[in-house]
Short mmCIF file of C-alpha atoms and ligand atoms in Angstrom, two decimals:
data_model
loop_
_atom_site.label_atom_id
_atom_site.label_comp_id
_atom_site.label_asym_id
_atom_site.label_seq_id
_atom_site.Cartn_x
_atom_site.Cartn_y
_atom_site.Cartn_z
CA UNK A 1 -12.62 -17.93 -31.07
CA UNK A 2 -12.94 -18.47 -27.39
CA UNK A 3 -13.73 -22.49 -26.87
CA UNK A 4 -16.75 -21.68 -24.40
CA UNK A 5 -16.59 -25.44 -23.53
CA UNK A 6 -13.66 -25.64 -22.12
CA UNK A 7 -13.19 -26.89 -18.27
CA UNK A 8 -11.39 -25.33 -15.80
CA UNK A 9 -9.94 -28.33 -14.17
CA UNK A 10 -6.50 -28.56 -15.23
CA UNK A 11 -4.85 -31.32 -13.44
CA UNK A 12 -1.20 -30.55 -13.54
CA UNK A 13 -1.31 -27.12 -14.38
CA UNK A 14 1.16 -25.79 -12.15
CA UNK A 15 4.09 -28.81 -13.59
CA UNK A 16 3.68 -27.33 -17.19
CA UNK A 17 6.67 -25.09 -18.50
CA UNK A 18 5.62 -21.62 -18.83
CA UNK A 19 5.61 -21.46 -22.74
CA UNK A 20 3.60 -24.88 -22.62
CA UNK A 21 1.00 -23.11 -19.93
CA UNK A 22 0.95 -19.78 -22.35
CA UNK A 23 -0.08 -22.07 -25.37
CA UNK A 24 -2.67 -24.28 -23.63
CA UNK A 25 -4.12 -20.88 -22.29
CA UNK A 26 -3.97 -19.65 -25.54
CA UNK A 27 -6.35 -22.59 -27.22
CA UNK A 28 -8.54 -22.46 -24.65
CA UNK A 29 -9.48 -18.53 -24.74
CA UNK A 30 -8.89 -18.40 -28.61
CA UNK A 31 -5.94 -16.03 -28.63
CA UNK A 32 -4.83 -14.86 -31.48
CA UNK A 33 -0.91 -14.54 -32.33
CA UNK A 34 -0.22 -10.86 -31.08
CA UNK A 35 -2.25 -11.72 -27.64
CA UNK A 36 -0.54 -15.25 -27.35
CA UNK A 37 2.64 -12.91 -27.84
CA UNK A 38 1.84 -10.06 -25.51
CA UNK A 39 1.49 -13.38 -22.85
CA UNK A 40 4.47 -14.66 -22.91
CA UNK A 41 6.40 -11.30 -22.93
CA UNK A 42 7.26 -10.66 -18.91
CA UNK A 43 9.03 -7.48 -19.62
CA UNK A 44 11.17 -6.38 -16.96
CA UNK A 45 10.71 -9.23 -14.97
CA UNK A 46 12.83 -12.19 -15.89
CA UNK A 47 10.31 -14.99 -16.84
CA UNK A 48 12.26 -17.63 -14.58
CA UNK A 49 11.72 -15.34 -11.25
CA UNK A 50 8.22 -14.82 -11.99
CA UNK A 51 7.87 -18.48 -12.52
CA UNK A 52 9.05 -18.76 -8.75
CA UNK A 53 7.18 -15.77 -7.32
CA UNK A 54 3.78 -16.96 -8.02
CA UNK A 55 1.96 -20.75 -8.82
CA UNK A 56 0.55 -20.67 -12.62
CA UNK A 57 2.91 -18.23 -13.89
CA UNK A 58 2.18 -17.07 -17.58
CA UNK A 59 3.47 -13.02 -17.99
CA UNK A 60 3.45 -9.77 -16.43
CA UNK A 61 0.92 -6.92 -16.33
CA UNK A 62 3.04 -3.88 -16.83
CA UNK A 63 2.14 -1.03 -14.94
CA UNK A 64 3.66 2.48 -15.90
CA UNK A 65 5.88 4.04 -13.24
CA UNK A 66 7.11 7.77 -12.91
CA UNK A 67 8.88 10.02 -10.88
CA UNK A 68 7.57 11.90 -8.41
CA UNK A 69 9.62 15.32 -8.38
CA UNK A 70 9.86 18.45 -6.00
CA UNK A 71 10.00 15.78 -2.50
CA UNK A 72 11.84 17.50 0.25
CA UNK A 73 11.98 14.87 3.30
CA UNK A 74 14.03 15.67 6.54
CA UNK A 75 15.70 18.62 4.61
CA UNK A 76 16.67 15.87 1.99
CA UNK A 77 15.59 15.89 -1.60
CA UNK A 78 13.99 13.10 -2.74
CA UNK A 79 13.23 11.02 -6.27
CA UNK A 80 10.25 9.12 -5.40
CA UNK A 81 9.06 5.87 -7.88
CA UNK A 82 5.44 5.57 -8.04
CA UNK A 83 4.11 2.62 -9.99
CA UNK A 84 0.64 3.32 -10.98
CA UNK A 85 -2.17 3.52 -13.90
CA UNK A 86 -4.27 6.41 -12.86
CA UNK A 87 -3.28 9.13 -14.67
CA UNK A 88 -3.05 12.10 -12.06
CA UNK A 89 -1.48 10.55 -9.46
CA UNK A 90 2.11 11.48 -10.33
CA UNK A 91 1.49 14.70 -11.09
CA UNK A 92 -0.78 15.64 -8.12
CA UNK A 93 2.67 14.57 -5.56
CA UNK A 94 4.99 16.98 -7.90
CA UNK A 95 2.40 19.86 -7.67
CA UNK A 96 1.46 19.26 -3.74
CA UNK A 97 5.54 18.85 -2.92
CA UNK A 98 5.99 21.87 -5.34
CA UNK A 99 3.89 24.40 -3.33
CA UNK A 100 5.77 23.24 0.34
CA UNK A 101 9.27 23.12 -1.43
CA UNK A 102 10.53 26.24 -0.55
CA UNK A 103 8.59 26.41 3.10
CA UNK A 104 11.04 23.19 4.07
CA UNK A 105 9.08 20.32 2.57
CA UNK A 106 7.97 17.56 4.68
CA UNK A 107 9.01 16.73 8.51
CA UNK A 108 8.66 13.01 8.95
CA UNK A 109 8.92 10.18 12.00
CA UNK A 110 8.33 6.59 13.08
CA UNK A 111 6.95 4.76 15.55
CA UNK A 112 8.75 1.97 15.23
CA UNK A 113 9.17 -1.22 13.13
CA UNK A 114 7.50 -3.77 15.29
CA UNK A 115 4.75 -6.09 14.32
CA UNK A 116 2.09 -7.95 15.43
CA UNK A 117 1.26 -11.52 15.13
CA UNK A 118 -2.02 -13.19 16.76
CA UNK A 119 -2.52 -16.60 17.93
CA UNK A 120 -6.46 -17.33 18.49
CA UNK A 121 -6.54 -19.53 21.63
CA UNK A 122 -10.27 -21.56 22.14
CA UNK A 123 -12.25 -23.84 24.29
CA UNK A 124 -10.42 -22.40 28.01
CA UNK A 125 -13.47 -22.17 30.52
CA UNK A 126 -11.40 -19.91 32.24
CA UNK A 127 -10.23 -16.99 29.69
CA UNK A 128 -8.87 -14.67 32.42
CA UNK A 129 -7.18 -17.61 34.25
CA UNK A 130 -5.65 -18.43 31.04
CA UNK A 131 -4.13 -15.25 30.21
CA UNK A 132 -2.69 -14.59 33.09
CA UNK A 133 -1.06 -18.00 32.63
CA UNK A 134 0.63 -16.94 29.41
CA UNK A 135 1.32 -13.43 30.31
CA UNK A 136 3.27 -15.29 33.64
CA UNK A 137 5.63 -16.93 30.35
CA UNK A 138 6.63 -13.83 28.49
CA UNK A 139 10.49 -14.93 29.09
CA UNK A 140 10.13 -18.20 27.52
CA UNK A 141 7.63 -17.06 24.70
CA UNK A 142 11.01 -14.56 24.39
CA UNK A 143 12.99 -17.51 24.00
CA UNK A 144 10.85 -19.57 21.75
CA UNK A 145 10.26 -16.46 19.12
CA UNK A 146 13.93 -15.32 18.97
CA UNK A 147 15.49 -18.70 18.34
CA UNK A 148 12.77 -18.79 14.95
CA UNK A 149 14.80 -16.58 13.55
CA UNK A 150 18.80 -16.28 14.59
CA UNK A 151 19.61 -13.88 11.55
CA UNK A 152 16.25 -11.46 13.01
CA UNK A 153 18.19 -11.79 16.58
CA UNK A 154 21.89 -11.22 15.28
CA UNK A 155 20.73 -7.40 13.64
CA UNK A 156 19.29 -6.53 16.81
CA UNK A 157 15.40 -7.38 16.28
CA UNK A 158 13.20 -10.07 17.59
CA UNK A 159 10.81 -10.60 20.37
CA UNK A 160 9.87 -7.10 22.24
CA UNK A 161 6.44 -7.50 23.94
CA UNK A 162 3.17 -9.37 25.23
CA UNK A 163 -0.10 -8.50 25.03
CA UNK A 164 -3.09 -10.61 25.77
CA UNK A 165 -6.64 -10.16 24.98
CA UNK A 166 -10.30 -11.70 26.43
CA UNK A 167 -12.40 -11.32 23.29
CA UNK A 168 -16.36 -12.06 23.26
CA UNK A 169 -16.89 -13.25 20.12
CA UNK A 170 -19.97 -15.77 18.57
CA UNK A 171 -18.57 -18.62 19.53
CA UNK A 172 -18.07 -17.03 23.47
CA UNK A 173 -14.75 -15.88 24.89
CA UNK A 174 -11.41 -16.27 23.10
CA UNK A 175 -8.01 -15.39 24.57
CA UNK A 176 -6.05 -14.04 22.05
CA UNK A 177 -2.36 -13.57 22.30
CA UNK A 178 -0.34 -10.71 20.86
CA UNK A 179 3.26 -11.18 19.93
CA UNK A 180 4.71 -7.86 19.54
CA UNK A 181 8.28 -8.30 17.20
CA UNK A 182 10.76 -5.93 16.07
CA UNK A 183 10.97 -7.05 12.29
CA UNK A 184 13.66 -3.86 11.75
CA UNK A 185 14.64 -3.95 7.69
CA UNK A 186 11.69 -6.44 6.89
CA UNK A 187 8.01 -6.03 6.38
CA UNK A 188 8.01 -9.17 8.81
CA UNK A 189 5.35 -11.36 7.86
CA UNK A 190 6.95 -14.28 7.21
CA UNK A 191 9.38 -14.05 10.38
CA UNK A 192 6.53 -13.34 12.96
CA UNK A 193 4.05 -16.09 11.52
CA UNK A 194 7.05 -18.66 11.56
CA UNK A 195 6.90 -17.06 15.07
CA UNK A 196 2.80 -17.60 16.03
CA UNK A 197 3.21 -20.91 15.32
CA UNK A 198 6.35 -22.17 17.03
CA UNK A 199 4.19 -20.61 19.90
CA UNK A 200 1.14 -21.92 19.54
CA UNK A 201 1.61 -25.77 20.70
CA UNK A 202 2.78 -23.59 23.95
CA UNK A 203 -0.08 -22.09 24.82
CA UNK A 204 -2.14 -24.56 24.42
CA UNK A 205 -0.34 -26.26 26.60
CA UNK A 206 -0.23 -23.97 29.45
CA UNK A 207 -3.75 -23.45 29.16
CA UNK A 208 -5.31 -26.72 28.30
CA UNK A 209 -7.08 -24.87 25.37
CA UNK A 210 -7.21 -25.21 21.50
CA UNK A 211 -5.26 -23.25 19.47
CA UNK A 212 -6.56 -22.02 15.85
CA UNK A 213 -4.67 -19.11 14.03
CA UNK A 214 -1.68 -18.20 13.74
CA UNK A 215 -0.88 -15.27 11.79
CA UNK A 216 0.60 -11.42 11.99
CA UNK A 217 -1.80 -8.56 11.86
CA UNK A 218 -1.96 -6.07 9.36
CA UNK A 219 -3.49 -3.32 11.88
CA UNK A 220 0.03 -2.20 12.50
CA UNK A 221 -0.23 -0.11 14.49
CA UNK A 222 3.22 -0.45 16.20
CA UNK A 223 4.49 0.58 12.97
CA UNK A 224 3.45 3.95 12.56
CA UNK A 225 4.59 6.29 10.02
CA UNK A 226 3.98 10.28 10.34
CA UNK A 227 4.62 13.08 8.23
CA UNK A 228 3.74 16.57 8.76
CA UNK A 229 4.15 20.06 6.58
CA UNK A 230 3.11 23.65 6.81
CA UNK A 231 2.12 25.03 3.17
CA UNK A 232 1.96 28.76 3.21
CA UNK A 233 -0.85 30.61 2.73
CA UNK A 234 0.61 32.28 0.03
CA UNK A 235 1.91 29.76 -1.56
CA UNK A 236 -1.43 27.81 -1.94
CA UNK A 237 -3.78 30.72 -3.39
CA UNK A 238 -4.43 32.10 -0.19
CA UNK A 239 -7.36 32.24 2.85
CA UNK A 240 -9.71 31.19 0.95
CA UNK A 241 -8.45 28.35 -0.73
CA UNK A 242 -7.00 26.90 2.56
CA UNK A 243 -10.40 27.55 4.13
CA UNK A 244 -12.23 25.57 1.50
CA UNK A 245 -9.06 22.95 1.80
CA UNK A 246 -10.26 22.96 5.48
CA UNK A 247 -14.06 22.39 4.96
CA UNK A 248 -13.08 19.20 2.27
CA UNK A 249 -11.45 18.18 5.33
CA UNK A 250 -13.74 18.41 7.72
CA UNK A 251 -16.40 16.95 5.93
CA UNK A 252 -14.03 13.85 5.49
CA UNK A 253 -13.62 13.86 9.22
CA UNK A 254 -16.82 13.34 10.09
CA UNK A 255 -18.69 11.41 6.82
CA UNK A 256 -17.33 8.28 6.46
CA UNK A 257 -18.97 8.08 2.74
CA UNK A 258 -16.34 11.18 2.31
CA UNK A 259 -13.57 9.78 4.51
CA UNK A 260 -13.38 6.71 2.16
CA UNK A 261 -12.64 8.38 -1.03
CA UNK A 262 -10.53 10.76 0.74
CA UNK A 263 -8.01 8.41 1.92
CA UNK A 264 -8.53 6.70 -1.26
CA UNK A 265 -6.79 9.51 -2.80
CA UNK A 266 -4.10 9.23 0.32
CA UNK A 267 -3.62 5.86 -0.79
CA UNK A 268 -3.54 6.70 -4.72
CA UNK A 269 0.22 8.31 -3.55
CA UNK A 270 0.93 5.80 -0.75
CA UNK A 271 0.55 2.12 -3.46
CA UNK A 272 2.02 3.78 -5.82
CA UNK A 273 5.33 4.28 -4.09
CA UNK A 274 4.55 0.45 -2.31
CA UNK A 275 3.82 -1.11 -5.17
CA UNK A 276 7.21 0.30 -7.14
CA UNK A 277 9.00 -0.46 -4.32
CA UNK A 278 7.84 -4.97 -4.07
CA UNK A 279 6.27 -4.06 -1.15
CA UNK A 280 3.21 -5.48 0.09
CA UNK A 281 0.03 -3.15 -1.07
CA UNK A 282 -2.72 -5.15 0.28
CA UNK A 283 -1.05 -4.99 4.27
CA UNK A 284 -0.35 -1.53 3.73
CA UNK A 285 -4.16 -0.71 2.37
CA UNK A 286 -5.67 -2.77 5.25
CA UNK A 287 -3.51 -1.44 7.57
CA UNK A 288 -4.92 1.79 6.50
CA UNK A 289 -8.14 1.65 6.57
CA UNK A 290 -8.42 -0.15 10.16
CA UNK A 291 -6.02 2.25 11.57
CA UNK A 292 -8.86 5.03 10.33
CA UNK A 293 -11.93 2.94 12.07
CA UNK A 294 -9.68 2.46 15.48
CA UNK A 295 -11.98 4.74 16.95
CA UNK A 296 -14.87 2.92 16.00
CA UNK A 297 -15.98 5.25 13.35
CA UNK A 298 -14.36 5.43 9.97
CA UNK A 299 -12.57 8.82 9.48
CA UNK A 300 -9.76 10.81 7.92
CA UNK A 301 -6.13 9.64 7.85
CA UNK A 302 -4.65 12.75 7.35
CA UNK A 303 -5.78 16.06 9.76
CA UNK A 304 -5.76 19.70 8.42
CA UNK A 305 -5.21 22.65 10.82
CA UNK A 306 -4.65 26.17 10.70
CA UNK A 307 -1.03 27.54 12.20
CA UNK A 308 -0.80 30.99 14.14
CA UNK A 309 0.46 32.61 11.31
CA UNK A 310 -1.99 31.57 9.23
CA UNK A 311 -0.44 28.71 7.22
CA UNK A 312 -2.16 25.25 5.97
CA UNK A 313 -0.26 22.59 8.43
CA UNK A 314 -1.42 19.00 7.23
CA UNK A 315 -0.13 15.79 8.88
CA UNK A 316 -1.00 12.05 8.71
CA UNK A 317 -0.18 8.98 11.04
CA UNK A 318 -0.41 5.48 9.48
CA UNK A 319 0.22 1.99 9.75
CA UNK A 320 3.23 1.76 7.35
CA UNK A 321 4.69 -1.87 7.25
CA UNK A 322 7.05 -1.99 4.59
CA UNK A 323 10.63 -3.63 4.13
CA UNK A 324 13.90 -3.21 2.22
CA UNK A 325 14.52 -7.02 2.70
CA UNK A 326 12.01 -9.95 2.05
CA UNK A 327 8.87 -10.64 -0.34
CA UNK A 328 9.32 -8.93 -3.75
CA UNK A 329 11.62 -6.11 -2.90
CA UNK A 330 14.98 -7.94 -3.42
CA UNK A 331 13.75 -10.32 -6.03
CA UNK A 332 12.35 -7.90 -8.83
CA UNK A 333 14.60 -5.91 -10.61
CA UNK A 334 12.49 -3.11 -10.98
CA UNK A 335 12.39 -2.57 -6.92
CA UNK A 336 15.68 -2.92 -6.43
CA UNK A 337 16.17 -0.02 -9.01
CA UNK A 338 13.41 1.96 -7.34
CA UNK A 339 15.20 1.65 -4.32
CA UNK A 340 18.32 2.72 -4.99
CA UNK A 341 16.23 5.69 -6.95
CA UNK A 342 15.30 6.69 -3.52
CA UNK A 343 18.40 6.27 -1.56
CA UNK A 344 16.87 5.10 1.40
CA UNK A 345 19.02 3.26 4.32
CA UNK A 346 16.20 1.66 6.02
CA UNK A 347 12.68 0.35 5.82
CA UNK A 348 12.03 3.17 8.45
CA UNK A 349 12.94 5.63 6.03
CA UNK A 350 10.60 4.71 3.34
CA UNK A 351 8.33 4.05 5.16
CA UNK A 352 8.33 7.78 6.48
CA UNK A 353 9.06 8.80 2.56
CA UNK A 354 5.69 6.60 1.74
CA UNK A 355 3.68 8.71 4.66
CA UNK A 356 5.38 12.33 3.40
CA UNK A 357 3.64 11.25 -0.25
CA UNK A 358 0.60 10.39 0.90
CA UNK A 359 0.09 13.50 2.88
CA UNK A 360 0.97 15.48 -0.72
CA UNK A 361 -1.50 13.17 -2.59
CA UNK A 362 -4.47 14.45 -0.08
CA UNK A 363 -3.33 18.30 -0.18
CA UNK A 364 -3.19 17.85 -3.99
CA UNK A 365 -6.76 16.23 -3.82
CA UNK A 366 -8.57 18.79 -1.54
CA UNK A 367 -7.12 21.81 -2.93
CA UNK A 368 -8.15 20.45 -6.40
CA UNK A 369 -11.66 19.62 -4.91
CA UNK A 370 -11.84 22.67 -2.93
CA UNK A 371 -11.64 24.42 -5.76
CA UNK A 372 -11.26 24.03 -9.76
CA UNK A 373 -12.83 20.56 -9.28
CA UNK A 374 -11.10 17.39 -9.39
CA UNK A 375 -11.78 16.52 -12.94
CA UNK A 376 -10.14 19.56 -15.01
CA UNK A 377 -6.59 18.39 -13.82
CA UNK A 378 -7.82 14.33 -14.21
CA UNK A 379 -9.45 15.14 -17.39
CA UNK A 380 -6.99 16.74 -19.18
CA UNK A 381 -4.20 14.02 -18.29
CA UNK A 382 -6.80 11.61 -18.84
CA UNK A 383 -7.45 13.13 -22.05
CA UNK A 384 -5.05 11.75 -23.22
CA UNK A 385 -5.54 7.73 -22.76
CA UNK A 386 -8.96 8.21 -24.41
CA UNK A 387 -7.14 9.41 -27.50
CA UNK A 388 -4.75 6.48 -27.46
CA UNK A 389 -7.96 4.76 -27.26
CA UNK A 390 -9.71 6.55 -29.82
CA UNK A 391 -6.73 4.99 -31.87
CA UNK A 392 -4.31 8.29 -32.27
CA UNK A 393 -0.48 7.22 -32.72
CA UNK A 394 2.44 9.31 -32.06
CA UNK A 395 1.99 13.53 -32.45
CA UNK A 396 -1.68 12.65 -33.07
CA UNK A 397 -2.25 11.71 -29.12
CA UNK A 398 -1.16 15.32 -27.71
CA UNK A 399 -2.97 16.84 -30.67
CA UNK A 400 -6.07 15.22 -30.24
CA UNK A 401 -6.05 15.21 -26.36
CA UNK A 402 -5.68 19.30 -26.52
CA UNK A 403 -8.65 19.28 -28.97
CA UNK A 404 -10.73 17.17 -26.62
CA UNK A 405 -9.49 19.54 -23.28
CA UNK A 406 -10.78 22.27 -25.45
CA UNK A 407 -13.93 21.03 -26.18
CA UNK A 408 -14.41 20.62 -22.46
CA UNK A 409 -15.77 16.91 -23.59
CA UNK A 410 -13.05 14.00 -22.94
CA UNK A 411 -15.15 11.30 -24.69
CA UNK A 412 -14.58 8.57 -26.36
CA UNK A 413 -16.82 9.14 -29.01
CA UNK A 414 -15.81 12.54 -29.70
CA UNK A 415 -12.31 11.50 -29.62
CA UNK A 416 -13.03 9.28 -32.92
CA UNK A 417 -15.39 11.61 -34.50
CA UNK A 418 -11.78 14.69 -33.90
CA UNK A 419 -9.29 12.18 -35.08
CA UNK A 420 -10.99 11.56 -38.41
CA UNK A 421 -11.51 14.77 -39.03
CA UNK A 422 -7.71 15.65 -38.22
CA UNK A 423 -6.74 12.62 -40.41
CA UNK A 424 -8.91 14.13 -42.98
CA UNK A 425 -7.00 17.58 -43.32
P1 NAD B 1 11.15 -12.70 4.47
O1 NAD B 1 10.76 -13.84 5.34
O2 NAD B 1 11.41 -12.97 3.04
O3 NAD B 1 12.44 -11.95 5.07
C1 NAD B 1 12.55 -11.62 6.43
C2 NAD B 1 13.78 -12.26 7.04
O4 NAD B 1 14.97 -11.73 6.46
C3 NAD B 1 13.90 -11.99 8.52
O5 NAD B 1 13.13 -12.91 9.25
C4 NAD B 1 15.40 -12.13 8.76
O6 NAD B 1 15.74 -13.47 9.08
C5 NAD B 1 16.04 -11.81 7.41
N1 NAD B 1 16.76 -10.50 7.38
C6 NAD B 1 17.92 -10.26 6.72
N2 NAD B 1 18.30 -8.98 6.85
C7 NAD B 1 17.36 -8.37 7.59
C8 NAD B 1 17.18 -7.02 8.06
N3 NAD B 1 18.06 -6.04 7.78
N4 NAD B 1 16.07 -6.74 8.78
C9 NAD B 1 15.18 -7.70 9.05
N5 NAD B 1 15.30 -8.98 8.66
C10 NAD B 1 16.38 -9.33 7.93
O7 NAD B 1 10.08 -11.54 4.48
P2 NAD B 1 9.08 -10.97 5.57
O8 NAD B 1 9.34 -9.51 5.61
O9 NAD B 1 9.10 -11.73 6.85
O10 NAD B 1 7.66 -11.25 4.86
C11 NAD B 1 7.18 -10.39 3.85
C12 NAD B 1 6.32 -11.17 2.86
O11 NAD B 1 5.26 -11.83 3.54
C13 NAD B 1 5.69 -10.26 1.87
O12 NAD B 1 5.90 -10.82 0.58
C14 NAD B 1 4.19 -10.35 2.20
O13 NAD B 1 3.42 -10.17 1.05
C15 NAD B 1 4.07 -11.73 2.75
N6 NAD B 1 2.92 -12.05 3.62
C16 NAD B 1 2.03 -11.10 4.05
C17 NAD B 1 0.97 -11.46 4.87
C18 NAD B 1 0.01 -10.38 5.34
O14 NAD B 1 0.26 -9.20 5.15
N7 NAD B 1 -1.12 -10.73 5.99
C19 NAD B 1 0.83 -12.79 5.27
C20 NAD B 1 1.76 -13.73 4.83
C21 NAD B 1 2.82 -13.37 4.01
#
């Protein structure tokens, strides 16, 4: 039984060993033996690096990952790792990168691997005086960034540019300061908020203002990754599928009630392959979805054209800051392997991997929308966790998932009613 009178405050908490957290968790919520179990199992992930990766440590939430087959980037063939729990994701990538296999596959470049980090700069009566003052310093704000970070400097990043901004905001003008850092291999974080505020007692100084934040910006924008890929007619179903491809489009380019779930979809393919990876889904999301307001009006990430012979060309541009080095992605065994899984030399070249697959998730999505629907594919993989949840074990989950497919009613309570009836015959 769950003790409802229990308190949150735990002084402490975070000095307990994990088995003694697990068990005091485990009175409180009334777990029983298999749940107090299931806790203290981390799986994959040894139980002394999670203990360091997060405070309060307890387990791990395992989250299924599969291969995403049928990738051609740059004229190479790729294995991608997707780590995710909705159940067409996978699949829609293999069927998307199946139809442009044979036209080539996906064309892919970068931007860059540069970063932004902010520093918020108050209380100057003067904003445009004041920015001209810092701009005037970009050689020693230079100076001050690059010796934050030696081993950044030594592999041929580091401080690249300067940007400064008068904002109006509610509190009046703000002079905000842009330092613009070439993170190369890392996701950068880390090295160009270590950077912000070295800086910041600077600037204040020069100014005579206050300084407030100090942090990188996930609007990445000098970080952009960009696939592109022509899908033959043909191959697709022909005109009139890739016209009705085109129309989903469309109405995702101007709707932003459409737009959202559209890139939703994008970003279905483009976690996945983060999250497998240790990378950083929340900066890449956000990144995301300001990139698709920069305009001012939330819209499509990806863009859908038709070529002069008639073919579906799709391509995509997006914030992509993701590293090889730093946060998760050398600490959990299960990126490192998804890593080497993909081969890739750089954190430019997953990056542009990570753009390719979201570009396949969308064609996947709009062709399914466009026209069987989206839920006969989701349905009938999906068919397939409401049997498991129905209760069917081994040869009775495909069984009862066909029945259900069949039926043309994936339901829980039909899945019970079928799989007492098949464990009746
Ligand atoms: P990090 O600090 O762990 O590693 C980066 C450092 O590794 C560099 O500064 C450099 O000194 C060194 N390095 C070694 N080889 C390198 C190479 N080949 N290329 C580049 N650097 C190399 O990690 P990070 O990438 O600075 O930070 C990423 C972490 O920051 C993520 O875990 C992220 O979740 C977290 N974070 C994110 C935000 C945000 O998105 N708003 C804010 C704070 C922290």
């Amino acid at each position: 039984m769950n003790n409802a009178n229990y308190s949150s405050r735990i002084s402490g908490f975070h000095k307990k060993s994990v088995d003694e957290r697990i068990a005091l968790i485990a009175d409180m919520a009334g777990l029983n033996d298999t749940e107090r179990a299931l806790m203290g199992n981390s799986g994959n992930l040894d139980q002394e690096i999670g203990n360091h990766m997060i405070e309060n440590f307890l387990g791990t939430m395992t989250i299924p990952v599969g291969i995403a087959t049928n990738m051609k980037v740059d004229g190479r063939d790729v294995l991608v790792p997707m780590a995710t729990e909705e159940s067409s994701v996978v699949a829609a990538v293999c069927n998307a990168a199946r139809q442009s296999y044979d036209n080539g596959g996906f064309i892919t470049s970068m931007s860059g691997t540069r970063m932004i980090a902010q520093i918020q700069l108050v209380q100057v009566s003067d904003p445009y005086h004041a920015r001209m003052a810092i701009l005037e310093r970009k050689e020693d704000i230079r100076l001050i960034c690059d010796a934050c970070d030696p081993m950044l400097i030594k592999l041929g990043g580091g401080f690249r540019e300067l940007e400064v901004r008068v904002i109006d905001t509610l509190s009046g003008p703000m002079v905000i300061t842009h330092i613009i850092v070439d993170t190369l291999d890392a996701m950068g974080a880390n090295a160009v908020n270590t950077m912000a505020e070295k800086l910041a007692p600077f600037i204040a100084q020069w100014t005579g203002g206050r300084t407030y934040l100090r942090i990188l910006s996930n609007l990445a924008d000098h970080r952009l990754a960009r696939a592109r890929c022509v899908w033959r007619s043909e191959d697709i179903g022909g005109a009139d599928v890739r016209d009705g491809m085109l129309l989903a489009y469309h109405f995702a380019e101007a709707d932003p009630y459409r737009a959202a779930t559209h890139n939703k979809g994008i970003m279905n393919g483009i976690s996945a392959v983060v999250l497998a990876t240790g990378n950083d889904t929340r900066a890449v999301e956000s990144g995301a979805h300001a990139y698709a307001s920069r305009h001012g009006r939330y819209t499509s990430l990806t863009r859908w054209e038709v070529t002069n012979e008639g073919h579906l060309a799709g391509s995509i541009e997006v914030p992509m800051a993701v590293g090889l080095i730093g946060g998760a992605t050398k600490l959990h065994p299960m990126a490192k392997t998804a890593l080497k899984i993909l081969n890739v030399q750089s954190a430019s070249e997953l990056a542009r991997i990570i753009a390719a697959v979201g570009l396949a998730q969308n064609f996947a999505a709009i062709k399914a929308l466009a026209t069987t629907g989206i839920q006969k594919g989701h349905m009938s993989l999906h068919s397939h966790n409401i049997a498991m949840m129905a209760g069917a074990v081994g040869h009775e989950v495909d069984q009862l998932a066909q029945i259900l497919v069949a039926k043309g009613m994936v339901r829980l309570d039909i899945a019970e009613k079928e799989l007492a009836l098949i464990r009746g015959s």
